[in-house]
Coordinates of C-alpha atoms in Angstrom, one line a residue:
X169 CA 134.0 36.4 45.0
X170 CA 133.3 34.3 41.9
X171 CA 130.3 34.2 39.6
X172 CA 127.9 31.2 39.9
X173 CA 129.2 28.4 37.6
X174 CA 132.8 29.5 37.8
X175 CA 135.4 26.8 37.8
X176 CA 136.9 28.5 40.9
X177 CA 133.7 28.5 42.9
X178 CA 134.7 25.6 45.1
X179 CA 138.4 26.2 45.2
X180 CA 140.1 27.4 48.4
X181 CA 141.8 30.8 48.8
X182 CA 144.8 31.9 50.7
X183 CA 146.7 35.1 51.5
X184 CA 150.0 36.1 49.9
X185 CA 152.1 39.2 50.4
X186 CA 152.6 41.3 47.3
X187 CA 156.0 42.9 46.6
X188 CA 154.7 46.2 47.9
X189 CA 153.7 44.6 51.2
X190 CA 149.9 44.4 50.6
X191 CA 148.1 41.2 51.6
X192 CA 146.3 39.7 48.6
X193 CA 143.8 36.9 48.5
X194 CA 144.4 34.4 45.7
X195 CA 142.6 31.3 44.6
X196 CA 144.2 27.9 44.2
X197 CA 144.4 26.9 40.5
X198 CA 141.3 25.0 39.4
X199 CA 142.2 21.6 38.1
X200 CA 140.5 20.7 34.9
X201 CA 138.3 17.7 35.2
X202 CA 138.8 15.1 32.5
X203 CA 136.1 15.9 30.0
X204 CA 134.6 13.7 27.4
X205 CA 133.8 15.3 24.0
X206 CA 130.2 15.5 22.8
X207 CA 131.2 16.8 19.4
X208 CA 133.1 19.5 17.5
X209 CA 132.3 23.1 16.6
X210 CA 133.8 24.6 13.4
X211 CA 134.9 28.1 14.2
X212 CA 134.0 30.9 11.8
X213 CA 134.6 34.6 11.8
X214 CA 132.7 36.3 14.6
X215 CA 132.4 33.3 16.9
X216 CA 132.7 34.0 20.6
X217 CA 133.3 31.5 23.3
X218 CA 130.5 32.8 25.5
X219 CA 128.0 32.4 22.6
X220 CA 129.3 28.9 21.8
X221 CA 129.1 28.0 25.5
X222 CA 125.5 29.2 25.5
X223 CA 124.6 27.4 22.3
X224 CA 125.9 24.0 23.5
X225 CA 126.0 24.2 27.3
X226 CA 123.1 26.6 27.9
X227 CA 125.4 28.8 30.0
X228 CA 127.5 31.7 28.5
X229 CA 129.7 31.7 31.6
X230 CA 130.8 28.1 31.0
X231 CA 133.3 29.1 28.3
X232 CA 135.9 27.6 30.6
X233 CA 134.4 24.2 30.1
X234 CA 135.3 24.6 26.4
X235 CA 138.8 25.5 27.4
X236 CA 139.0 22.3 29.6
X237 CA 137.7 20.1 26.8
X238 CA 140.4 21.5 24.6
X239 CA 143.3 21.3 27.1
X240 CA 143.9 25.0 27.5
X241 CA 143.6 27.6 30.2
X242 CA 143.9 30.5 27.7
X243 CA 140.5 31.1 26.1
X244 CA 142.0 33.2 23.2
X245 CA 144.1 30.2 22.1
X246 CA 140.9 28.5 20.9
X247 CA 140.5 31.2 18.2
X248 CA 143.5 29.8 16.4
X249 CA 141.9 26.4 15.9
X250 CA 139.6 25.4 13.1
X251 CA 137.5 23.2 15.4
X252 CA 137.0 23.2 19.1
X253 CA 135.8 20.2 21.2
X254 CA 132.5 20.6 22.9
X255 CA 131.9 18.8 26.2
X256 CA 128.6 17.5 27.3
X257 CA 126.5 20.0 29.2
X258 CA 126.8 19.6 32.9
X259 CA 125.7 21.4 36.0
X260 CA 128.3 24.0 36.7
X261 CA 126.6 25.9 39.6
X262 CA 126.5 25.2 43.3

């Protein structure tokens, strides 16, 4: 259901009933692990989180680790910052 390396890979799921009566499977919110900061990346025009994640973490799908290190769940909010914290690379897969 989730791509390898996803923060949701190890979270449990459960069923809810949507307003139209459909049963929908949802994932429990992934709790951000406290993350130390390796350094800072100065954002410039054209920067993308997947490319920054690949540059520092060797995994383009680990953009969420940048969000965790910066205390946000909304990736687009990082674009408004002049610098973003970069966590140490860690194994994100199973």
